[in-house]
Structure formats: C-alpha cells, structure tokens
Coordinates of C-alpha atoms and ligand atoms in Angstrom, one line a residue:
Chain A
X262 CA 73.2 109.0 111.5
X263 CA 76.7 109.1 110.1
X264 CA 77.3 112.1 107.8
X265 CA 78.4 110.3 104.7
X266 CA 75.5 107.9 104.7
X267 CA 72.9 110.6 105.0
X268 CA 74.4 112.2 101.8
X269 CA 74.2 109.0 99.7
X270 CA 71.4 109.0 97.1
X271 CA 70.3 105.3 97.1
X272 CA 68.1 105.9 94.1
X273 CA 71.1 106.7 91.9
X274 CA 73.2 104.1 93.6
X275 CA 70.8 101.3 92.7
X276 CA 70.4 102.7 89.1
X277 CA 74.1 102.7 88.6
X278 CA 74.4 99.2 90.1
X279 CA 71.7 98.1 87.6
X280 CA 73.5 99.6 84.6
X281 CA 76.6 97.6 85.4
X282 CA 74.4 94.4 85.5
X283 CA 73.1 95.4 82.1
X284 CA 76.6 95.5 80.8
X285 CA 77.5 92.1 82.3
X286 CA 74.2 90.7 80.9
X287 CA 74.9 91.8 77.4
X288 CA 78.4 90.4 77.3
X289 CA 77.3 87.0 78.6
X290 CA 74.3 87.1 76.2
X291 CA 76.5 87.5 73.2
X292 CA 78.9 84.8 74.5
X293 CA 76.0 82.4 75.1
X294 CA 74.6 83.0 71.6
X295 CA 78.0 82.0 70.1
X296 CA 77.4 78.4 71.5
X297 CA 74.6 78.1 68.9
X298 CA 77.1 78.7 66.1
X299 CA 80.2 77.1 67.6
X300 CA 79.0 74.1 69.7
X301 CA 82.5 73.7 71.2
X302 CA 82.8 77.4 72.2
X303 CA 84.3 77.6 75.7
X304 CA 82.6 74.2 76.3
X305 CA 85.0 72.9 78.8
X306 CA 85.5 76.1 80.6
X307 CA 82.2 78.0 80.9
X308 CA 80.0 76.7 78.1
X309 CA 76.4 77.5 77.5
X310 CA 75.6 75.7 80.8
X311 CA 77.1 78.6 82.7
X312 CA 76.6 81.4 80.2
X313 CA 72.9 81.1 80.0
X314 CA 72.3 81.5 83.7
X315 CA 75.0 84.3 83.9
X316 CA 73.2 86.1 81.1
X317 CA 69.6 85.6 82.3
X318 CA 70.4 86.3 86.0
X319 CA 72.3 89.5 85.1
X320 CA 69.3 90.6 82.9
X321 CA 67.0 89.9 85.9
X322 CA 69.2 91.9 88.2
X323 CA 69.4 94.8 85.8
X324 CA 65.6 94.9 85.8
X325 CA 65.1 94.3 89.5
X326 CA 67.9 96.6 90.8
X327 CA 66.8 99.2 88.2
X328 CA 63.2 98.9 89.5
X329 CA 64.5 99.4 93.1
X330 CA 66.4 102.5 91.9
X331 CA 63.3 103.9 90.2
X332 CA 61.2 103.5 93.3
X333 CA 63.8 105.1 95.6
X334 CA 64.3 108.0 93.2
X335 CA 60.6 108.5 92.6
X336 CA 59.7 108.3 96.2
X337 CA 62.3 110.8 97.2
X338 CA 60.8 113.2 94.8
X339 CA 57.2 112.4 95.7
X340 CA 57.6 112.4 99.5
X341 CA 60.4 115.0 99.7
X342 CA 62.2 112.8 102.1
X343 CA 65.5 111.0 101.7
X344 CA 65.9 107.2 101.5
X345 CA 69.4 107.4 103.0
X346 CA 69.4 105.2 106.1
X347 CA 70.9 102.0 107.6
X348 CA 68.2 99.9 106.0
X349 CA 69.0 101.1 102.4
X350 CA 72.7 100.6 103.2
X351 CA 72.2 97.0 104.3
X352 CA 69.8 96.4 101.4
X353 CA 72.6 97.5 99.0
X354 CA 75.2 95.4 100.8
X355 CA 73.0 92.3 100.8
X356 CA 72.4 92.6 97.1
X357 CA 76.1 92.9 96.5
X358 CA 76.9 89.8 98.5
X359 CA 74.2 87.8 96.8
X360 CA 75.3 88.8 93.3
X361 CA 79.0 88.1 93.9
X362 CA 78.0 84.7 95.4
X363 CA 75.7 83.9 92.5
X364 CA 78.3 84.8 89.8
X365 CA 81.0 82.8 91.6
X366 CA 78.8 79.7 91.9
X367 CA 77.9 79.9 88.2
X368 CA 81.5 80.1 87.2
X369 CA 82.2 77.1 89.4
X370 CA 79.2 75.3 87.9
X371 CA 77.6 75.0 91.3
X372 CA 73.9 75.2 90.4
X373 CA 70.8 74.0 92.2
X374 CA 68.0 76.4 91.4
X375 CA 65.4 76.7 88.7
X376 CA 65.3 78.5 85.4
X377 CA 66.3 82.1 85.7
X378 CA 67.4 81.5 89.3
X379 CA 69.8 78.6 88.8
X380 CA 71.9 79.3 91.9
X381 CA 72.0 77.4 95.1
X382 CA 69.0 78.5 97.2
X383 CA 71.4 79.8 99.9
X384 CA 71.9 82.9 97.8
X385 CA 68.2 83.6 97.8
X386 CA 68.4 84.4 101.6
X387 CA 70.3 87.7 101.2
X388 CA 67.9 88.7 98.4
X389 CA 64.9 88.0 100.6
X390 CA 66.5 90.0 103.5
X391 CA 67.3 92.9 101.2
X392 CA 63.7 92.9 99.9
X393 CA 62.2 92.9 103.5
X394 CA 64.4 96.0 104.3
X395 CA 63.1 97.6 101.0
X396 CA 59.5 97.0 102.0
X397 CA 60.0 98.5 105.4
X398 CA 61.7 101.5 104.0
X399 CA 58.9 102.0 101.4
X400 CA 56.2 101.8 104.1
X401 CA 58.1 104.3 106.3
X402 CA 58.4 106.7 103.4
X403 CA 54.8 106.7 102.2
X404 CA 52.8 106.1 105.4
X405 CA 52.1 109.8 106.1
X406 CA 50.6 110.4 102.7
X407 CA 47.0 110.0 101.7
X408 CA 45.3 109.9 98.3
X409 CA 48.2 108.1 96.6
X410 CA 48.6 108.6 92.9
X411 CA 48.5 105.4 90.8
X412 CA 52.2 104.9 90.6
X413 CA 52.6 104.6 94.4
X414 CA 50.0 101.9 94.3
X415 CA 51.8 100.2 91.5
X416 CA 55.2 100.3 93.3
X417 CA 53.6 98.9 96.4
X418 CA 51.9 96.1 94.5
X419 CA 55.2 95.3 92.7
X420 CA 57.3 95.0 95.8
X421 CA 54.8 93.0 97.8
X422 CA 54.1 90.6 94.9
X423 CA 57.8 90.2 94.2
X424 CA 58.4 89.0 97.7
X425 CA 55.4 86.7 97.7
X426 CA 56.3 85.1 94.4
X427 CA 60.0 84.9 95.2
X428 CA 59.2 82.9 98.3
X429 CA 56.6 80.8 96.5
X430 CA 59.4 80.1 94.0
X431 CA 61.1 78.0 96.7
X432 CA 58.2 75.7 97.6
X433 CA 60.1 73.0 95.7
X434 CA 62.5 72.8 98.7
X435 CA 59.8 70.6 100.3
X436 CA 59.9 67.1 98.9
X437 CA 56.1 66.8 98.9
X438 CA 55.9 69.4 96.1
X439 CA 58.8 68.0 94.1
X440 CA 57.4 64.5 94.1
X441 CA 54.3 65.8 92.4
X442 CA 55.9 66.8 89.2
X443 CA 52.9 68.4 87.5
X444 CA 51.9 70.5 90.5
X445 CA 55.5 71.5 91.0
X446 CA 55.8 72.7 87.4
X447 CA 52.4 74.5 87.7
X448 CA 53.7 76.4 90.7
X449 CA 57.0 77.2 89.0
X450 CA 55.3 78.8 86.0
X451 CA 52.7 80.5 88.2
X452 CA 55.7 82.1 89.9
X453 CA 57.5 83.1 86.7
X454 CA 54.3 84.7 85.3
X455 CA 53.6 86.7 88.5
X456 CA 57.2 87.7 89.0
X457 CA 57.3 89.3 85.6
X458 CA 53.9 90.9 86.4
X459 CA 55.4 92.4 89.6
X460 CA 58.3 94.1 88.1
X461 CA 56.1 95.3 85.3
X462 CA 53.9 97.0 87.9
X463 CA 57.0 98.8 89.2
X464 CA 58.2 99.9 85.8
X465 CA 54.8 100.9 84.3
X466 CA 54.3 102.8 87.6
X467 CA 57.6 104.5 86.9
X468 CA 56.5 105.3 83.3
X469 CA 53.3 107.0 84.7
X470 CA 55.5 108.9 87.2
X471 CA 57.9 110.1 84.5
X472 CA 55.0 111.2 82.2
X473 CA 53.6 113.4 84.9
X474 CA 57.1 114.8 85.6
X475 CA 57.9 115.5 81.9
X476 CA 54.5 117.1 81.3
X477 CA 54.7 118.9 84.6
X478 CA 51.2 117.8 85.6
X479 CA 49.6 115.5 88.1
X480 CA 46.9 114.3 85.8
X481 CA 48.2 110.9 84.5
X482 CA 48.9 109.6 88.0
X483 CA 45.4 110.4 89.2
X484 CA 43.2 109.7 86.3
X485 CA 40.4 107.1 86.5
X486 CA 41.8 105.4 83.4
X487 CA 45.2 104.9 85.0
X488 CA 43.6 103.2 88.0
X489 CA 41.6 101.0 85.7
X490 CA 44.8 100.0 83.9
X491 CA 46.4 99.3 87.2
X492 CA 43.7 96.9 88.3
X493 CA 43.6 95.2 84.9
X494 CA 47.4 94.7 85.1
X495 CA 47.1 93.4 88.7
X496 CA 44.3 91.0 87.6
X497 CA 46.5 89.7 84.9
X498 CA 49.5 89.3 87.2
X499 CA 47.4 87.2 89.5
X500 CA 45.5 85.0 87.0
X501 CA 46.9 85.0 83.5
X502 CA 50.0 82.8 84.1
X503 CA 48.1 79.6 83.0
X504 CA 49.0 80.6 79.4
X505 CA 52.5 79.3 80.0
X506 CA 51.4 75.8 80.6
X507 CA 48.6 74.8 78.2
X508 CA 50.3 71.5 77.4
X509 CA 51.0 70.6 81.0
X510 CA 48.5 68.0 82.3
X511 CA 47.5 70.1 85.2
X512 CA 43.9 70.9 86.4
X513 CA 41.8 72.0 83.4
X514 CA 40.4 75.1 85.1
X515 CA 43.9 76.5 85.3
X516 CA 44.1 76.5 81.5
X517 CA 40.7 78.1 81.1
X518 CA 41.4 80.8 83.7
X519 CA 44.8 81.5 82.0
X520 CA 43.1 81.7 78.6
X521 CA 40.2 83.9 79.4
X522 CA 42.1 86.3 81.7
X523 CA 44.8 86.8 79.0
X524 CA 42.1 87.9 76.6
X525 CA 41.4 90.9 78.8
X526 CA 44.7 92.2 77.6
X527 CA 43.0 93.2 74.3
X528 CA 41.9 96.2 76.3
X529 CA 45.5 97.5 76.7
X530 CA 46.1 96.8 73.1
X531 CA 43.1 98.6 71.7
X532 CA 43.8 101.6 74.0
X533 CA 47.3 102.0 72.4
X534 CA 45.8 102.1 68.9
X535 CA 43.1 104.5 70.1
X536 CA 45.7 106.9 71.6
X537 CA 48.1 106.6 68.7
X538 CA 47.3 109.9 67.1
X539 CA 47.5 111.9 70.3
X540 CA 50.9 110.3 71.0
X541 CA 52.3 111.2 67.6
X542 CA 51.8 114.9 68.3
X543 CA 53.3 114.7 71.8
X544 CA 56.2 112.7 70.4
X545 CA 57.0 115.5 67.9
X546 CA 56.9 118.1 70.8
X547 CA 59.1 116.2 73.2
X548 CA 61.3 114.3 70.8
X549 CA 64.5 115.9 71.9
X550 CA 64.0 114.9 75.5
X551 CA 65.7 111.6 76.1
X552 CA 63.5 110.2 78.9
X553 CA 60.5 110.9 76.7
X554 CA 62.0 109.3 73.6
X555 CA 62.8 106.1 75.5
X556 CA 59.3 106.0 76.9
X557 CA 57.8 106.3 73.5
X558 CA 60.1 103.6 72.2
X559 CA 58.8 101.4 75.0
X560 CA 55.2 102.1 73.9
X561 CA 56.0 100.9 70.4
X562 CA 57.5 97.7 71.8
X563 CA 54.5 97.2 74.0
X564 CA 52.4 97.4 70.9
X565 CA 54.4 94.8 69.0
X566 CA 55.0 92.4 72.0
X567 CA 51.6 92.6 73.4
X568 CA 50.0 91.9 70.0
X569 CA 52.2 88.9 69.8
X570 CA 51.6 87.8 73.4
X571 CA 47.9 87.9 73.1
X572 CA 47.9 85.8 70.0
X573 CA 50.3 83.4 71.7
X574 CA 47.9 83.2 74.6
X575 CA 45.3 81.5 72.4
X576 CA 45.9 77.8 73.0
X577 CA 45.4 76.8 69.4
X578 CA 48.2 79.2 68.3
X579 CA 50.3 78.6 71.4
X580 CA 50.6 74.9 70.5
X581 CA 52.8 76.1 67.5
X582 CA 54.9 78.6 69.4
X583 CA 55.3 76.9 72.8
X584 CA 58.8 75.7 73.4
X585 CA 60.2 77.5 70.4
X586 CA 62.3 80.7 69.9
X587 CA 59.0 82.6 69.5
X588 CA 58.9 82.3 73.3
X589 CA 62.5 83.6 73.5
X590 CA 61.6 86.5 71.1
X591 CA 58.7 87.3 73.5
X592 CA 60.9 87.0 76.6
X593 CA 63.7 89.2 75.3
X594 CA 61.4 91.4 73.2
X595 CA 59.6 92.5 76.4
X596 CA 62.5 92.6 78.8
X597 CA 64.6 94.6 76.3
X598 CA 62.0 96.6 74.3
X599 CA 59.7 97.5 77.2
X600 CA 61.5 97.1 80.5
X601 CA 64.9 98.2 79.4
X602 CA 63.6 101.2 77.5
X603 CA 61.6 102.4 80.5
X604 CA 64.7 101.8 82.7
X605 CA 66.9 103.9 80.4
X606 CA 64.3 106.7 80.4
X607 CA 64.4 106.6 84.2
X608 CA 68.2 106.6 84.2
X609 CA 68.3 109.7 82.0
X610 CA 65.7 111.5 84.2
X611 CA 66.8 110.4 87.7
X612 CA 70.5 110.6 87.1
X613 CA 69.9 114.2 86.1
X614 CA 71.5 113.8 82.7
X615 CA 71.5 117.4 81.5
X616 CA 71.4 117.8 77.7
X617 CA 72.7 121.3 77.4
X618 CA 75.9 120.3 79.2
X619 CA 76.4 117.3 76.9
X620 CA 75.9 118.8 73.5
X621 CA 78.8 116.8 72.1
X622 CA 77.3 113.5 73.3
X623 CA 73.9 114.3 71.9
X624 CA 74.8 113.4 68.4
X625 CA 76.3 110.1 69.5
X626 CA 73.2 109.3 71.6
X627 CA 70.9 110.2 68.8
X628 CA 72.5 107.8 66.4
X629 CA 72.9 105.1 69.0
X630 CA 69.2 105.4 69.8
X631 CA 68.2 104.5 66.3
X632 CA 70.8 101.8 66.0
X633 CA 69.5 100.2 69.2
X634 CA 65.9 100.2 67.9
X635 CA 66.9 98.8 64.6
X636 CA 69.1 96.0 66.0
X637 CA 66.3 95.1 68.4
X638 CA 63.8 94.8 65.6
X639 CA 66.2 92.5 63.6
X640 CA 66.9 90.5 66.7
X641 CA 63.2 90.1 67.5
X642 CA 62.4 89.1 63.9
X643 CA 65.2 86.6 63.7
X644 CA 64.1 84.9 66.9
X645 CA 60.5 84.8 65.7
X646 CA 61.7 83.4 62.3
X647 CA 63.6 80.6 64.1
X648 CA 60.7 79.9 66.3
X649 CA 58.1 79.7 63.5
X650 CA 60.3 77.2 61.7
X651 CA 60.7 75.1 64.7
X652 CA 56.9 75.4 65.4
X653 CA 56.1 74.1 62.0
X654 CA 58.5 71.2 62.6
X655 CA 57.0 70.3 65.9
X656 CA 53.5 70.1 64.5
X657 CA 54.4 68.2 61.3
X658 CA 53.6 64.5 60.9
X659 CA 56.8 63.4 59.3
X660 CA 59.4 65.1 61.5
X661 CA 63.1 65.3 60.5
X662 CA 65.5 64.6 63.3
X663 CA 66.0 67.2 66.0
X664 CA 69.5 68.0 64.9
X665 CA 68.4 68.5 61.3
X666 CA 65.7 70.9 62.5
X667 CA 68.2 72.8 64.6
X668 CA 70.6 73.1 61.6
X669 CA 67.8 74.5 59.5
X670 CA 67.5 77.4 61.9
X671 CA 71.1 78.6 61.1
X672 CA 70.2 81.5 58.8
X673 CA 68.0 83.0 61.6
X674 CA 70.5 82.2 64.3
X675 CA 73.2 84.1 62.4
X676 CA 71.1 87.2 62.2
X677 CA 70.3 86.8 65.9
X678 CA 74.0 86.6 66.8
X679 CA 75.0 89.6 64.7
X680 CA 72.1 91.8 65.8
X681 CA 72.8 90.7 69.4
X682 CA 76.3 92.0 69.0
X683 CA 74.8 95.2 67.7
X684 CA 72.7 95.5 70.7
X685 CA 75.7 94.9 73.0
X686 CA 77.5 97.8 71.3
X687 CA 74.6 100.3 71.3
X688 CA 73.4 99.5 74.8
X689 CA 77.0 99.8 76.1
X690 CA 77.5 103.3 74.5
X691 CA 74.4 104.5 76.2
X692 CA 75.3 102.9 79.6
X693 CA 78.8 104.2 79.5
X694 CA 77.7 107.8 78.8
X695 CA 75.2 107.6 81.7
X696 CA 77.7 106.0 84.1
X697 CA 80.5 108.4 83.2
X698 CA 78.5 111.5 83.3
X699 CA 77.0 110.4 86.7
X700 CA 80.3 109.7 88.2
X701 CA 81.7 113.1 87.0
X702 CA 78.8 114.9 88.6
X703 CA 78.8 112.9 91.8
X704 CA 75.1 111.9 91.5
X705 CA 75.5 109.2 94.0
X706 CA 75.3 112.1 96.6
X707 CA 72.2 114.2 97.1
X708 CA 72.6 117.2 94.9
X709 CA 71.4 119.8 97.4
X710 CA 73.8 118.9 100.1
Chain B
X11 CA 39.2 107.3 95.8
X12 CA 41.8 105.7 98.1
X13 CA 39.2 103.8 100.1
X14 CA 37.7 102.4 97.0
X15 CA 41.1 101.5 95.6
X16 CA 42.2 99.7 98.7
X17 CA 38.9 97.8 98.9
X18 CA 39.3 96.5 95.3
X19 CA 43.0 95.8 96.0
X20 CA 42.3 93.7 99.1
X21 CA 39.4 91.8 97.5
X22 CA 41.6 90.9 94.5
X23 CA 44.4 89.8 96.9
X24 CA 41.9 87.6 98.7
X25 CA 40.8 85.8 95.6
X26 CA 44.4 85.4 94.5
X27 CA 45.3 83.7 97.8
X28 CA 42.4 81.3 97.6
X29 CA 43.4 80.4 94.0
X30 CA 47.0 80.0 95.1
X31 CA 46.2 77.7 98.0
X32 CA 43.8 75.6 95.9
X33 CA 47.0 74.7 94.0
X34 CA 49.3 74.2 96.9
X35 CA 47.0 71.6 98.5
X36 CA 46.9 69.3 95.4
X37 CA 50.0 67.3 96.4
X38 CA 48.4 66.7 99.9
X39 CA 45.2 65.3 98.6
X40 CA 46.4 63.3 95.5
X41 CA 48.8 60.4 95.4
X42 CA 51.6 60.6 92.8
X43 CA 51.3 58.4 89.7
X44 CA 52.6 54.9 89.6
X45 CA 55.6 53.5 87.7
X46 CA 58.4 55.2 89.7
X47 CA 59.5 55.8 93.2
X48 CA 58.2 59.3 94.2
X49 CA 60.8 59.8 96.9
X50 CA 63.7 59.0 94.5
X51 CA 62.1 61.1 91.8
X52 CA 62.0 64.1 94.2
X53 CA 65.8 63.6 94.6
X54 CA 66.2 63.2 90.9
X55 CA 64.6 66.6 90.4
X56 CA 67.5 68.0 92.5
X57 CA 70.1 66.3 90.4
X58 CA 68.4 67.8 87.3
X59 CA 68.8 71.2 88.9
X60 CA 72.2 70.7 90.4
X61 CA 73.6 69.9 86.9
X62 CA 71.4 72.5 85.2
X63 CA 70.0 70.2 82.6
X64 CA 67.2 72.7 82.3
X65 CA 69.4 75.3 80.7
X66 CA 69.3 73.3 77.4
X67 CA 66.4 70.8 77.9
X68 CA 62.7 71.2 78.2
X69 CA 60.0 69.4 80.1
X70 CA 56.6 70.0 78.6
X71 CA 58.2 72.7 76.4
X72 CA 59.5 74.6 79.3
X73 CA 63.2 75.2 79.8
X74 CA 66.2 76.0 77.5
X75 CA 66.2 75.7 73.7
X76 CA 69.4 74.0 72.6
X77 CA 68.6 70.4 73.3
X78 CA 65.4 68.3 72.8
X79 CA 62.5 68.0 75.2
X80 CA 63.1 65.1 77.6
X81 CA 59.6 64.6 79.1
X82 CA 59.0 61.3 77.4
X83 CA 62.5 60.2 76.6
X84 CA 61.9 57.0 78.7
X85 CA 59.0 55.7 76.7
X86 CA 60.4 56.8 73.3
X87 CA 60.9 53.5 71.4
X88 CA 64.1 54.8 69.6
X89 CA 65.6 56.2 72.8
X90 CA 64.6 55.0 76.2
X91 CA 66.4 54.6 79.5
X92 CA 69.5 53.0 78.0
X93 CA 70.6 56.1 76.0
X94 CA 70.7 58.4 79.1
X95 CA 73.8 57.1 81.0
X96 CA 76.3 57.2 78.0
X97 CA 75.0 60.6 76.9
X98 CA 75.4 62.1 80.3
X99 CA 78.8 60.5 80.8
X100 CA 80.3 61.6 77.5
X101 CA 78.2 64.6 76.4
X102 CA 77.1 65.5 72.8
X103 CA 77.4 68.7 70.8
X104 CA 77.0 71.6 73.3
X105 CA 76.2 69.2 76.1
X106 CA 79.3 68.7 78.3
X107 CA 80.3 65.4 79.9
X108 CA 78.8 65.1 83.4
X109 CA 80.5 63.3 86.3
X110 CA 77.4 61.8 88.0
X111 CA 77.6 59.2 90.8
X112 CA 75.7 56.0 90.3
X113 CA 73.2 57.1 92.8
X114 CA 72.7 60.5 91.1
X115 CA 72.1 58.7 87.8
X116 CA 69.6 56.3 89.2
X117 CA 67.5 59.0 90.9
X118 CA 67.7 61.1 87.8
X119 CA 66.2 58.3 85.8
X120 CA 63.5 57.9 88.4
X121 CA 62.7 61.6 87.9
X122 CA 62.5 61.2 84.1
X123 CA 60.2 58.2 84.7
X124 CA 58.0 60.5 86.8
X125 CA 57.8 63.1 84.0
X126 CA 57.1 60.3 81.5
X127 CA 54.3 58.9 83.6
X128 CA 52.7 62.3 84.0
X129 CA 51.5 62.6 80.4
X130 CA 52.5 63.3 76.8
X131 CA 54.4 66.5 75.9
X132 CA 54.3 66.2 72.1
X133 CA 52.2 69.1 70.9
X134 CA 50.8 66.9 68.1
X135 CA 48.9 65.1 70.8
X136 CA 46.4 67.9 71.2
X137 CA 43.2 68.7 69.4
X138 CA 41.7 72.1 69.1
X139 CA 38.1 72.9 69.9
X140 CA 35.9 75.7 68.5
X141 CA 36.9 78.2 71.2
X142 CA 40.6 78.0 70.5
X143 CA 41.2 75.7 73.5
X144 CA 43.3 72.6 73.1
X145 CA 42.7 69.2 74.7
X146 CA 44.8 66.0 75.0
X147 CA 44.0 63.5 72.3
X148 CA 45.5 60.6 74.2
X149 CA 45.9 60.5 78.0
X150 CA 48.6 58.4 79.8
Ligands
HEM290 C1 69.0 94.2 77.8 C2 69.3 93.1 77.2 C3 68.8 91.7 77.4 C4 67.9 91.2 78.2 C5 67.1 92.0 79.3 C6 67.8 89.8 77.9 C7 67.0 88.9 78.6 C8 66.9 87.5 78.4 C9 65.9 86.6 79.0 C10 64.8 87.0 80.0 C11 66.2 85.4 78.5 C12 65.4 84.1 78.8 C13 64.5 83.7 77.6 C14 63.7 82.5 77.8 O1 64.0 81.6 78.6 O2 62.7 82.4 77.1 C15 67.3 85.5 77.6 C16 67.9 84.4 76.9 C17 68.9 84.5 76.0 N1 69.5 85.7 75.6 FE1 69.1 87.6 76.2 N2 68.7 89.4 76.9 C18 69.3 90.6 76.5 C19 70.2 90.8 75.5 C20 70.8 89.7 74.8 C21 71.8 89.9 73.8 C22 72.3 91.2 73.3 C23 72.1 88.6 73.3 C24 73.1 88.3 72.2 C25 72.8 87.6 71.2 C26 71.2 87.7 74.1 C27 71.3 86.3 74.0 C28 70.5 85.4 74.7 C29 70.6 83.9 74.6 C30 71.5 83.2 73.7 C31 69.6 83.4 75.4 C32 69.3 81.9 75.7 C33 68.3 81.4 74.7 C34 68.3 79.8 74.8 O3 68.0 79.3 75.8 O4 68.6 79.2 73.8 N3 70.5 88.4 75.0 N4 67.7 86.8 77.5

C-alpha cells in the first residue's frame, strides 16, 4: 500500500468532511428561513426551491458522514487495526463526487428526487457504491472479533439498514409503484422513518462507545439493559414508521402497527426519568469534559423530543400536528438536539481535542455551549408555537384563508429566524475551533506514525 | 450472549422483510383507482419531482410548509383544475414561475387527479375513537 494512504486517518477525515457540511447546512438554513419573511428573497436566483434542498441535504450529509467518521474512529480503537486502505479512499472520493454533483444540480435547479433527496437519481449511484465499500470495510475489520459489545451491533445494524432503505427509496423509479400513489407514498415514508432509525442506531451506538471510553469501563457496552435498548430501537426502526402517515388512506393495519409500536417508546422515556438522579451526579463530576457535556445535552434533548414524539404518535393528537411546524420542530429538534450533539461529542473525543492545550479557547467554548443550547430551545419553541397555531387552524370549522393563517405565524417565524441565526453563529464557532485545531495538529494522519 | 443476540436479530429482520414485501406487492394485486390515466399520472409524478413542487407543497400533509396542501386541489370547488396552469406559469409569493411544456402540464394535472381520487387529506375529515385512533369520516 502506498505510504501516504496508510497514514491517513479516515475516521478524522470523515468527521472533518462532516463538519464542513454542517457549516454549509447552517448557512443555507438561515438563507432558506429568510424566504418566510421576505417572499422575494433571492427568488429568481436561488429561492426557497433550491435553498431548502441545499439545507436539508447538507444536514443529512453532516449526520451521515459524521456517523461514518464515528464508526471508523470507534472501530480503529475497538479493533486496534487501521481503516486506511483503498476502499476507504474510494469511499471518500465517491462521496465527494456525489456531493459536488448534488450541490451543482441544486444550484442549476435540476431536481428529480424526493423530499430530503431532491437530486437526480444518478447521484445516488456514487452514494450506494461508497456505502457498499463501507460495509465491506466494516466486515473485514470486525470479523475476527467475538462477543461484540452493543455498539458494534448498533453500528452494523445502522449501516445495513441504511443501504436497504436507501435502495428502497428508489422503488419509485419503476412506474408500477408511481402509478399507485398511496402505496408509493407509504413506501416513501416507510423509508424516511427507517432511514432516521438507521443513523440513530449508529449515533446511539457511538454514545454508548463514548460513555465506556469516558468512564474507562466496559460495562455500558455489555450490559443486558443496553442490549434490550438496542432491540427496542431496532423494533421501532422496523415497524414504527406508520405514525408518519395516519391520514394517508393506506392499509389500516399499517396505522395500527405504527401506533402500537410507537407506544413502546414510553420505555425509553421512563428510563430517562428513572436515571435522572444518577445522571445529575455524573454530570457534576464530568462537567468539564466536553465530549461528556455534549452527550448530556443530547440526553436532555432526547427527553424533550421523545416526549413530544410519543404524544405526536397518538393519532388523535397527530391530527393536529401533522403537516404543521410541530413536525419541523420535531425534525430539527432531533437532528440538532440529539444527533448533532452526539456528533459534536464524538468530534471532541475522536479529533483528540486536548483541553489543557487550549486553555484560551475553553472560555469561548463554555459560553458558546450555553448560547447554543439556549438558541436551540428558543428555535424549538418558536417552531412549536407556529405549528400549534396552524394545527388549530387546520382543525377549525370556519377557516380563514391559507395566506391569512400564514401571516398569523409571523411572530413565531421572526423568533425562529433570529434564533436560527444564533444557532448558525454558535455552531460555527465550535466547528471552526474543532477544524482549526485539527488541522494544526495534523489529526488527519494517524498520531502514532 | 452473541448467539442469542444474532438469533433475535435475524428473527426480527425476517419479520421486517415479510412486512416490507407485503407492502411492495400491493400495486401488483390492486388496480389503480378510476378518474385519471395511471400511466400519465406516473409521469406527472416525475414532473412534480423535477420541478420540486414538494419543497413547498404537501400531499396528505407530507412535504414542505410554505404553500398549501394540494392533494384535493382538483375537486376543490373554489380552485379546481383551471387555477393550476396560470399559477404555475406566473408563480405567486415565494412560488417562482415555471416553464412547463404543455405535455408536462397535462401529465402533472393527471397526477393531481390521481391524488384527488385517492381520498381526502383534510384533517377535519377524521373522527377519533376511544383508543386514540382516527378513522375517515367520508371515503372517496
Ligand atoms: C445542525 C443544524 C440543522 C439541522 C441538522 C437541520 C435539519 C433540518 C431538517 C432535517 C429539515 C427538514 C424538516 C422537515 O421536513 O420537517 C430542516 C428544514 C428547515 N430548516 Fe433546518 N436544520 C439545522 C439548522 C437550521 C438553522 C440554523 C436554520 C435557520 C433558521 C434552519 C432552517 C430550516 C428551514 C427554513 C427549513 C425548511 C422548513 C420548511 O419547509 O418550511 N435549519 N432542517
């Protein structure tokens, strides 16, 4: 193998790639939100029509590339072997090609896909190829090991289900599916539900991994409770997606399965309450450790978002929130509050961010951390407020016109836009500190060589 | 532990595959509804995607959040088929003007006819039962 390649640390490379996607995503998000306030904003050049896909796809790439970086970094530590080989190199190149192609096509308004993946299906090919290389690398790395801890199972589950659902996502290419509108939509939202479930497996797995590493133990990853949680998560990934489509006239059993399976999530919720006290003491002990602090922030966001999600999964409540900004609050609340916090924890840990060497930056990071959480809370509340107002409108007998209803959301939308800008600034500070310190310490190369 | 874990894992995957295929086969055993041309509607779906109408519009409450839900625009007495062509051609508010060919426009309308024929998306059309489930009040 060529010398340079064997020295590259693909775990760090993917994490840094992901952090750049986060920055793009934030900028496009803020620009997209301005269309709410100024309808003519960039309308003839980019417009919401391009900004929304640019934002949402960048956000997806931040999460998926970040998840890839977490798996490579974690596996290199767990197996003691390196992930530097031709397959990782090509995986990285294929992702780069796909993302450049996708961004260009959005700028040129050349669409053709579905929500969150609005690009021409051609660009799905390099993604699928990259993912197959990833799976083969994963299997090569873990195959000699027995008695896997729970996080290895979760990573494996995440990458297999990602590929399955990503391919399922393209069944619409066959006209027979497209000409059955209701089944087509059913499959589309089955996919969206399971896709989120699969990256959650990877990220929650990473959280278990980080917990063991921070506490210098092997107990979390091997406990019976962790395995129970893994299976409950998998069960939900497979069968709870029906809660997205209660109003779609699809087979009735799909609604019932979605509803009843979603209710098993109370178990997760109750566990968090149950462990609250224990967590508080550990928080106090580890507060100064950034990876830990971001993990704890994610736990609090799990609590808020899961509480909301379970309520929204009750059809009688869902009918009010469906199609409103409550759904957007849930989508961004989870991808930012849970997924992004775990990813940042992983970045601090895996990119070897050493606190003692960065004393000057600690103060900035401390303040930024709290600004980030506060802006996120505002952002989430504003979207929920807008959603509830629309929800009341959509169920009322004497509806005002659509445009009047949209105008009545303005106070909430203003808070949303301003807190969104706050999120952009706080996330950017953290991402810049991470990227800069990583580059200055050459973390894209294996440290021991 | 690992043997037990892999057994449960494989069992769950098996059930998941059965559930998935029970959905994939629906289009092969049921005929599409009447009132539109299914072949053209399938093309219309591609026009909907090619011009990214979904980034602002919803079907059954699923999609973007800037514009209104278009599932039943065709049978809406105040709107109907006639409003579509001029709106698409000139745009409104955040909605840009689209340059659609006549063919694209006609299949897009077939697609919207197919969404309309599939049911009613208005959430007020549902009644709750005692278990928190909702059911259609009126069925198309
Ligand atoms: C890590 C940061 C972020 C992530 C992961 C993220 C993720 C997402 C996701 C998944 C959606 C799709 C929601 C849905 O369809 O229900 C979305 C939509 C959106 N996001 Fe974000 N977001 C982030 C930050 C921001 C920020 C800072 C803003 C600025 C205000 C923003 C503005 C928007 C807008 C305007 C939409 C479209 C909502 C609509 O369709 O009307 N996002 N985002």
